[in-house]
Amino acid sequence: MIKGMKHLNKSLCVLITIMLLSSCASKVVQPPPKPAKIALVLGAGVSKGFAHIGVLKILESNKVPIHLIVGTSAGSFVGSLYAYGYNAYQLQQMAFSIGKGDIIDLTIPDNGFIKGEKLEEYINKLVMNTPMEKMRIPFYAVAADIQNGHEVVFGRGNTGTAVRASCSIPGIFRPVKIAERMYVDGGVVSPVAVDAAKKLGADVVIAIDISSSIDSNQPENTIETILQTINIMYSKLVSTQLSKADVVIMPKVGYISTSDFSKRHEAILEGEKAASEVLPEILNIIARLKWEGRLE
């Protein structure tokens, strides 16, 4: 009897030990939550791109974390400067002081009215020639390979050159040659590059679309006609990618002509309004990610 009790006690001890070890093992092997990446995708839209600054003002003032920026055309212009380290209010000051002569170098029409060299120099000067891979926030510029029609996402190398390629509207800017390939405005293939952001590891995508509202003004010259046509193309391409974004911000800038730089203040205000409208949605996502332990 006593021998049987000893055997039973020994078995119970072994069982308890196994249970304790199993419990400890389960706690050890459980991986920590994967940190979430929030991407800001800035869309194409030429002069309407000033609206991006208004959006950034709202996100910044509400401490919305941004882990990577993907920009197309005007979005790459604004995105590169923000990724480098300028805050939204500094960008606003730049917006009010910049003139067409700072970034536009007209030339005899030869595959484009504008060379684009001034735009490249302007960006490189402001970012102190910092290459893309060394930005404060990881930054990517979307362009289109005109030789095969593919979307190309630049994330390394000369920042000004990548932004210039992303902004090179066909028929207005000369195409940009990089490593034996020719590139034009990324809006030709991806006006709001949500897919690119997802491929780059974004868990949450905040997309800013400034192209959906068609400019109802009648074009008065060749450049305005080309820009209006490009904007129509942008608006037709965006819907598929916007459906994949977690949050879509759509500033109401349809009344601003694509080539009108005089309404930059109005565009910034529209960006602020649109961002403020969806801010509760963004803050809810951030709160959920923090509760899951995926954001600090």
mmCIF file of C-alpha atoms in Angstrom:
data_model
loop_
_atom_site.group_PDB
_atom_site.id
_atom_site.type_symbol
_atom_site.label_atom_id
_atom_site.label_comp_id
_atom_site.label_asym_id
_atom_site.label_seq_id
_atom_site.Cartn_x
_atom_site.Cartn_y
_atom_site.Cartn_z
ATOM 1 C CA MET A 1 0.000 0.000 0.000
ATOM 2 C CA ILE A 2 2.731 2.430 1.023
ATOM 3 C CA LYS A 3 4.758 1.411 -2.015
ATOM 4 C CA GLY A 4 1.734 2.117 -4.260
ATOM 5 C CA MET A 5 1.268 5.567 -2.725
ATOM 6 C CA LYS A 6 4.903 6.391 -3.336
ATOM 7 C CA HIS A 7 4.540 5.341 -6.973
ATOM 8 C CA LEU A 8 1.386 7.474 -7.326
ATOM 9 C CA ASN A 9 3.061 10.521 -5.769
ATOM 10 C CA LYS A 10 6.029 10.104 -8.071
ATOM 11 C CA SER A 11 3.726 9.940 -11.099
ATOM 12 C CA LEU A 12 1.862 13.074 -9.960
ATOM 13 C CA CYS A 13 5.161 14.939 -9.550
ATOM 14 C CA VAL A 14 6.239 13.933 -13.050
ATOM 15 C CA LEU A 15 2.872 15.045 -14.488
ATOM 16 C CA ILE A 16 2.977 18.406 -12.697
ATOM 17 C CA THR A 17 6.562 18.937 -13.842
ATOM 18 C CA ILE A 18 5.579 18.243 -17.473
ATOM 19 C CA MET A 19 2.631 20.651 -17.232
ATOM 20 C CA LEU A 20 4.834 23.379 -15.766
ATOM 21 C CA LEU A 21 7.480 22.880 -18.448
ATOM 22 C CA SER A 22 4.816 22.942 -21.174
ATOM 23 C CA SER A 23 3.410 26.177 -19.785
ATOM 24 C CA CYS A 24 6.860 27.785 -19.690
ATOM 25 C CA ALA A 25 7.666 26.545 -23.185
ATOM 26 C CA SER A 26 4.466 28.007 -24.631
ATOM 27 C CA LYS A 27 5.334 31.373 -23.134
ATOM 28 C CA VAL A 28 8.882 31.286 -24.478
ATOM 29 C CA VAL A 29 8.070 30.358 -28.080
ATOM 30 C CA GLN A 30 5.250 32.867 -28.524
ATOM 31 C CA PRO A 31 6.679 35.624 -30.808
ATOM 32 C CA PRO A 32 6.187 39.298 -29.947
ATOM 33 C CA PRO A 33 3.683 41.282 -32.047
ATOM 34 C CA LYS A 34 5.108 42.508 -35.344
ATOM 35 C CA PRO A 35 5.619 46.313 -35.249
ATOM 36 C CA ALA A 36 3.192 48.028 -37.610
ATOM 37 C CA LYS A 37 4.344 50.225 -40.496
ATOM 38 C CA ILE A 38 2.163 53.171 -41.494
ATOM 39 C CA ALA A 39 2.714 54.425 -45.041
ATOM 40 C CA LEU A 40 1.731 57.803 -46.423
ATOM 41 C CA VAL A 41 1.019 57.676 -50.148
ATOM 42 C CA LEU A 42 1.026 61.081 -51.840
ATOM 43 C CA GLY A 43 -0.698 61.170 -55.203
ATOM 44 C CA ALA A 44 -0.093 62.984 -58.479
ATOM 45 C CA GLY A 45 -1.792 66.223 -59.458
ATOM 46 C CA VAL A 46 0.697 68.988 -60.443
ATOM 47 C CA SER A 47 -0.263 72.315 -58.760
ATOM 48 C CA LYS A 48 -2.984 70.564 -56.743
ATOM 49 C CA GLY A 49 -0.103 68.929 -54.889
ATOM 50 C CA PHE A 50 -0.004 71.875 -52.480
ATOM 51 C CA ALA A 51 -2.947 70.114 -50.793
ATOM 52 C CA HIS A 52 -0.494 67.461 -49.548
ATOM 53 C CA ILE A 53 1.044 70.079 -47.277
ATOM 54 C CA GLY A 54 -2.317 70.749 -45.625
ATOM 55 C CA VAL A 55 -2.759 67.037 -44.965
ATOM 56 C CA LEU A 56 0.723 66.811 -43.467
ATOM 57 C CA LYS A 57 -0.053 69.732 -41.149
ATOM 58 C CA ILE A 58 -3.009 67.867 -39.649
ATOM 59 C CA LEU A 59 -1.225 64.519 -39.358
ATOM 60 C CA GLU A 60 1.831 66.130 -37.815
ATOM 61 C CA SER A 61 -0.087 68.223 -35.293
ATOM 62 C CA ASN A 62 -1.919 65.076 -34.171
ATOM 63 C CA LYS A 63 1.316 63.077 -33.905
ATOM 64 C CA VAL A 64 0.303 60.471 -36.479
ATOM 65 C CA PRO A 65 3.401 58.252 -36.972
ATOM 66 C CA ILE A 66 4.651 57.837 -40.537
ATOM 67 C CA HIS A 67 7.121 55.035 -41.226
ATOM 68 C CA LEU A 68 7.492 55.377 -44.992
ATOM 69 C CA ILE A 69 6.444 57.762 -47.748
ATOM 70 C CA VAL A 70 5.611 56.851 -51.341
ATOM 71 C CA GLY A 71 5.100 59.750 -53.743
ATOM 72 C CA THR A 72 4.063 60.074 -57.354
ATOM 73 C CA SER A 73 4.740 63.225 -59.387
ATOM 74 C CA ALA A 74 3.769 66.219 -57.199
ATOM 75 C CA GLY A 75 3.519 63.751 -54.322
ATOM 76 C CA SER A 76 7.169 62.793 -54.767
ATOM 77 C CA PHE A 77 8.152 66.477 -54.720
ATOM 78 C CA VAL A 78 6.430 67.138 -51.379
ATOM 79 C CA GLY A 79 7.242 63.695 -50.004
ATOM 80 C CA SER A 80 10.987 63.993 -50.590
ATOM 81 C CA LEU A 81 11.212 67.220 -48.595
ATOM 82 C CA TYR A 82 9.112 65.881 -45.728
ATOM 83 C CA ALA A 83 11.088 62.625 -45.653
ATOM 84 C CA TYR A 84 14.321 64.610 -45.468
ATOM 85 C CA GLY A 85 13.199 66.387 -42.323
ATOM 86 C CA TYR A 86 11.310 69.592 -43.117
ATOM 87 C CA ASN A 87 8.157 69.851 -41.038
ATOM 88 C CA ALA A 88 4.767 70.704 -42.504
ATOM 89 C CA TYR A 89 4.937 74.374 -41.534
ATOM 90 C CA GLN A 90 8.336 74.762 -43.166
ATOM 91 C CA LEU A 91 6.888 73.174 -46.307
ATOM 92 C CA GLN A 92 4.056 75.692 -46.193
ATOM 93 C CA GLN A 93 6.555 78.559 -46.082
ATOM 94 C CA MET A 94 8.379 77.062 -49.060
ATOM 95 C CA ALA A 95 5.097 76.708 -50.921
ATOM 96 C CA PHE A 96 4.329 80.394 -50.532
ATOM 97 C CA SER A 97 7.791 81.477 -51.640
ATOM 98 C CA ILE A 98 8.445 79.121 -54.566
ATOM 99 C CA GLY A 99 7.974 80.500 -58.072
ATOM 100 C CA LYS A 100 7.690 78.727 -61.396
ATOM 101 C CA GLY A 101 11.115 80.087 -62.289
ATOM 102 C CA ASP A 102 12.643 78.130 -59.408
ATOM 103 C CA ILE A 103 11.719 74.770 -60.906
ATOM 104 C CA ILE A 104 10.757 75.398 -64.544
ATOM 105 C CA ASP A 105 13.407 75.653 -67.265
ATOM 106 C CA LEU A 106 11.628 76.158 -70.584
ATOM 107 C CA THR A 107 13.455 75.007 -73.678
ATOM 108 C CA ILE A 108 12.875 74.694 -77.411
ATOM 109 C CA PRO A 109 10.305 71.902 -77.725
ATOM 110 C CA ASP A 110 12.216 68.667 -78.222
ATOM 111 C CA ASN A 111 10.374 65.771 -76.637
ATOM 112 C CA GLY A 112 9.142 68.286 -74.049
ATOM 113 C CA PHE A 113 8.855 72.013 -73.260
ATOM 114 C CA ILE A 114 10.723 71.738 -69.943
ATOM 115 C CA LYS A 115 14.146 70.198 -69.345
ATOM 116 C CA GLY A 116 13.582 69.430 -65.666
ATOM 117 C CA GLU A 117 17.137 70.203 -64.596
ATOM 118 C CA LYS A 118 16.016 73.111 -62.394
ATOM 119 C CA LEU A 119 13.515 70.911 -60.567
ATOM 120 C CA GLU A 120 16.229 68.331 -59.902
ATOM 121 C CA GLU A 121 18.660 70.990 -58.660
ATOM 122 C CA TYR A 122 15.982 72.586 -56.462
ATOM 123 C CA ILE A 123 15.250 69.316 -54.654
ATOM 124 C CA ASN A 124 18.906 68.361 -54.257
ATOM 125 C CA LYS A 125 19.739 71.789 -52.861
ATOM 126 C CA LEU A 126 16.979 71.575 -50.235
ATOM 127 C CA VAL A 127 17.881 68.034 -49.168
ATOM 128 C CA MET A 128 21.613 68.874 -49.115
ATOM 129 C CA ASN A 129 22.263 66.222 -51.785
ATOM 130 C CA THR A 130 21.125 63.500 -49.397
ATOM 131 C CA PRO A 131 20.521 60.221 -51.290
ATOM 132 C CA MET A 132 17.134 58.591 -50.972
ATOM 133 C CA GLU A 133 18.328 55.732 -48.787
ATOM 134 C CA LYS A 134 19.543 58.157 -46.101
ATOM 135 C CA MET A 135 16.340 60.125 -45.593
ATOM 136 C CA ARG A 136 14.964 60.540 -42.067
ATOM 137 C CA ILE A 137 11.815 58.696 -43.172
ATOM 138 C CA PRO A 138 12.213 56.002 -45.850
ATOM 139 C CA PHE A 139 11.136 57.619 -49.115
ATOM 140 C CA TYR A 140 10.186 56.177 -52.507
ATOM 141 C CA ALA A 141 9.419 57.962 -55.782
ATOM 142 C CA VAL A 142 7.233 56.328 -58.430
ATOM 143 C CA ALA A 143 8.009 56.766 -62.131
ATOM 144 C CA ALA A 144 7.038 54.995 -65.353
ATOM 145 C CA ASP A 145 9.510 53.262 -67.657
ATOM 146 C CA ILE A 146 8.432 54.673 -71.015
ATOM 147 C CA GLN A 147 10.105 51.828 -72.883
ATOM 148 C CA ASN A 148 7.956 49.074 -71.388
ATOM 149 C CA GLY A 149 5.180 50.861 -69.458
ATOM 150 C CA HIS A 150 6.156 49.380 -66.106
ATOM 151 C CA GLU A 151 5.870 51.104 -62.746
ATOM 152 C CA VAL A 152 9.316 51.743 -61.263
ATOM 153 C CA VAL A 153 9.790 52.601 -57.585
ATOM 154 C CA PHE A 154 13.029 54.430 -56.801
ATOM 155 C CA GLY A 155 14.288 54.080 -53.242
ATOM 156 C CA ARG A 156 18.027 54.596 -53.628
ATOM 157 C CA GLY A 157 20.302 57.081 -55.325
ATOM 158 C CA ASN A 158 20.017 60.719 -56.312
ATOM 159 C CA THR A 159 16.865 62.175 -54.753
ATOM 160 C CA GLY A 160 16.510 65.070 -57.183
ATOM 161 C CA THR A 161 16.840 62.802 -60.214
ATOM 162 C CA ALA A 162 14.204 60.384 -58.912
ATOM 163 C CA VAL A 163 11.767 63.215 -58.152
ATOM 164 C CA ARG A 164 12.431 64.742 -61.566
ATOM 165 C CA ALA A 165 11.647 61.413 -63.235
ATOM 166 C CA SER A 166 8.481 61.014 -61.171
ATOM 167 C CA CYS A 167 7.344 64.540 -62.173
ATOM 168 C CA SER A 168 8.222 64.357 -65.886
ATOM 169 C CA ILE A 169 4.778 64.730 -67.426
ATOM 170 C CA PRO A 170 4.891 63.353 -70.997
ATOM 171 C CA GLY A 171 4.831 66.062 -73.654
ATOM 172 C CA ILE A 172 5.724 68.792 -71.142
ATOM 173 C CA PHE A 173 8.902 67.546 -69.440
ATOM 174 C CA ARG A 174 11.641 65.751 -71.283
ATOM 175 C CA PRO A 175 11.914 62.108 -70.225
ATOM 176 C CA VAL A 176 14.708 61.397 -67.735
ATOM 177 C CA LYS A 177 17.445 58.919 -68.551
ATOM 178 C CA ILE A 178 18.643 56.786 -65.618
ATOM 179 C CA ALA A 179 20.968 53.832 -66.181
ATOM 180 C CA GLU A 180 20.129 53.580 -69.886
ATOM 181 C CA ARG A 181 16.343 53.609 -69.308
ATOM 182 C CA MET A 182 13.941 56.483 -69.981
ATOM 183 C CA TYR A 183 11.409 57.505 -67.336
ATOM 184 C CA VAL A 184 8.347 59.749 -67.212
ATOM 185 C CA ASP A 185 5.694 60.831 -64.705
ATOM 186 C CA GLY A 186 4.706 57.966 -62.424
ATOM 187 C CA GLY A 187 1.070 59.030 -62.681
ATOM 188 C CA VAL A 188 0.980 57.419 -66.120
ATOM 189 C CA VAL A 189 0.872 54.025 -64.404
ATOM 190 C CA SER A 190 0.209 54.706 -60.712
ATOM 191 C CA PRO A 191 -1.197 58.121 -59.675
ATOM 192 C CA VAL A 192 -1.691 56.935 -56.067
ATOM 193 C CA ALA A 193 0.776 54.102 -55.458
ATOM 194 C CA VAL A 194 -0.985 52.039 -52.787
ATOM 195 C CA ASP A 195 0.229 48.735 -54.240
ATOM 196 C CA ALA A 196 3.830 49.936 -54.093
ATOM 197 C CA ALA A 197 3.438 50.870 -50.420
ATOM 198 C CA LYS A 198 2.026 47.420 -49.618
ATOM 199 C CA LYS A 199 4.930 45.727 -51.405
ATOM 200 C CA LEU A 200 7.334 47.851 -49.377
ATOM 201 C CA GLY A 201 5.911 46.388 -46.175
ATOM 202 C CA ALA A 202 3.192 48.834 -45.153
ATOM 203 C CA ASP A 203 0.564 47.431 -42.790
ATOM 204 C CA VAL A 204 -1.574 50.579 -42.900
ATOM 205 C CA VAL A 205 -1.804 52.869 -45.930
ATOM 206 C CA ILE A 206 -3.048 56.442 -45.747
ATOM 207 C CA ALA A 207 -3.558 57.542 -49.358
ATOM 208 C CA ILE A 208 -4.013 61.124 -50.527
ATOM 209 C CA ASP A 209 -5.781 61.481 -53.859
ATOM 210 C CA ILE A 210 -5.787 64.934 -55.466
ATOM 211 C CA SER A 211 -6.743 63.795 -58.955
ATOM 212 C CA SER A 212 -10.284 62.454 -58.629
ATOM 213 C CA SER A 213 -11.947 65.852 -59.042
ATOM 214 C CA ILE A 214 -11.740 66.827 -62.713
ATOM 215 C CA ASP A 215 -10.830 70.436 -63.445
ATOM 216 C CA SER A 216 -13.872 71.948 -65.200
ATOM 217 C CA ASN A 217 -11.958 74.944 -66.546
ATOM 218 C CA GLN A 218 -11.511 75.182 -70.294
ATOM 219 C CA PRO A 219 -7.839 74.788 -71.330
ATOM 220 C CA GLU A 220 -6.459 77.907 -73.011
ATOM 221 C CA ASN A 221 -3.146 76.682 -74.402
ATOM 222 C CA THR A 222 -1.212 73.541 -75.341
ATOM 223 C CA ILE A 223 0.304 72.964 -71.908
ATOM 224 C CA GLU A 224 -3.057 73.346 -70.149
ATOM 225 C CA THR A 225 -4.638 70.926 -72.626
ATOM 226 C CA ILE A 226 -1.945 68.310 -71.962
ATOM 227 C CA LEU A 227 -2.231 68.769 -68.198
ATOM 228 C CA GLN A 228 -6.020 68.494 -68.316
ATOM 229 C CA THR A 229 -5.730 65.303 -70.371
ATOM 230 C CA ILE A 230 -3.187 63.859 -67.923
ATOM 231 C CA ASN A 231 -5.456 64.702 -64.990
ATOM 232 C CA ILE A 232 -8.373 62.889 -66.636
ATOM 233 C CA MET A 233 -6.113 59.857 -67.066
ATOM 234 C CA TYR A 234 -5.057 60.045 -63.400
ATOM 235 C CA SER A 235 -8.681 60.115 -62.247
ATOM 236 C CA LYS A 236 -9.516 56.996 -64.268
ATOM 237 C CA LEU A 237 -6.569 55.013 -62.916
ATOM 238 C CA VAL A 238 -6.838 55.696 -59.181
ATOM 239 C CA SER A 239 -9.965 53.782 -58.195
ATOM 240 C CA THR A 240 -8.422 50.294 -58.177
ATOM 241 C CA GLN A 241 -5.572 51.258 -55.876
ATOM 242 C CA LEU A 242 -7.642 53.472 -53.587
ATOM 243 C CA SER A 243 -9.868 50.502 -52.784
ATOM 244 C CA LYS A 244 -6.818 48.831 -51.185
ATOM 245 C CA ALA A 245 -5.931 51.764 -48.912
ATOM 246 C CA ASP A 246 -6.927 51.750 -45.240
ATOM 247 C CA VAL A 247 -7.703 55.480 -45.234
ATOM 248 C CA VAL A 248 -8.296 57.718 -48.244
ATOM 249 C CA ILE A 249 -7.995 61.497 -48.028
ATOM 250 C CA MET A 250 -9.494 63.415 -50.959
ATOM 251 C CA PRO A 251 -8.977 67.188 -50.812
ATOM 252 C CA LYS A 252 -11.604 69.040 -52.833
ATOM 253 C CA VAL A 253 -9.257 70.706 -55.303
ATOM 254 C CA GLY A 254 -11.183 70.034 -58.504
ATOM 255 C CA TYR A 255 -11.832 73.745 -58.996
ATOM 256 C CA ILE A 256 -8.086 74.463 -59.102
ATOM 257 C CA SER A 257 -6.601 74.325 -62.581
ATOM 258 C CA THR A 258 -3.806 71.796 -62.880
ATOM 259 C CA SER A 259 -1.368 74.528 -63.923
ATOM 260 C CA ASP A 260 -2.617 77.237 -61.511
ATOM 261 C CA PHE A 261 0.040 77.985 -58.901
ATOM 262 C CA SER A 262 -1.820 81.063 -57.628
ATOM 263 C CA LYS A 263 -4.269 79.022 -55.522
ATOM 264 C CA ARG A 264 -1.647 77.276 -53.402
ATOM 265 C CA HIS A 265 -3.145 78.699 -50.191
ATOM 266 C CA GLU A 266 -6.603 77.367 -51.087
ATOM 267 C CA ALA A 267 -5.112 73.963 -51.925
ATOM 268 C CA ILE A 268 -3.367 73.758 -48.546
ATOM 269 C CA LEU A 269 -6.616 74.652 -46.750
ATOM 270 C CA GLU A 270 -8.502 71.962 -48.684
ATOM 271 C CA GLY A 271 -5.854 69.460 -47.609
ATOM 272 C CA GLU A 272 -6.337 70.453 -43.976
ATOM 273 C CA LYS A 273 -10.124 70.128 -44.234
ATOM 274 C CA ALA A 274 -10.010 66.723 -45.904
ATOM 275 C CA ALA A 275 -7.493 65.352 -43.394
ATOM 276 C CA SER A 276 -9.503 66.679 -40.445
ATOM 277 C CA GLU A 277 -12.607 64.856 -41.708
ATOM 278 C CA VAL A 278 -10.927 61.436 -41.618
ATOM 279 C CA LEU A 279 -8.707 62.088 -38.583
ATOM 280 C CA PRO A 280 -10.991 60.140 -36.165
ATOM 281 C CA GLU A 281 -10.664 57.103 -38.438
ATOM 282 C CA ILE A 282 -6.856 57.400 -38.429
ATOM 283 C CA LEU A 283 -6.708 57.842 -34.657
ATOM 284 C CA ASN A 284 -8.907 54.767 -34.170
ATOM 285 C CA ILE A 285 -6.473 52.689 -36.234
ATOM 286 C CA ILE A 286 -3.534 54.000 -34.204
ATOM 287 C CA ALA A 287 -5.345 53.228 -30.934
ATOM 288 C CA ARG A 288 -6.034 49.665 -32.115
ATOM 289 C CA LEU A 289 -2.404 49.115 -33.120
ATOM 290 C CA LYS A 290 -1.220 50.403 -29.741
ATOM 291 C CA TRP A 291 -3.666 48.099 -27.941
ATOM 292 C CA GLU A 292 -2.268 45.184 -29.984
ATOM 293 C CA GLY A 293 1.245 46.191 -28.936
ATOM 294 C CA ARG A 294 2.276 46.998 -32.501
ATOM 295 C CA LEU A 295 2.865 50.718 -31.973
ATOM 296 C CA GLU A 296 4.611 52.518 -29.160
#
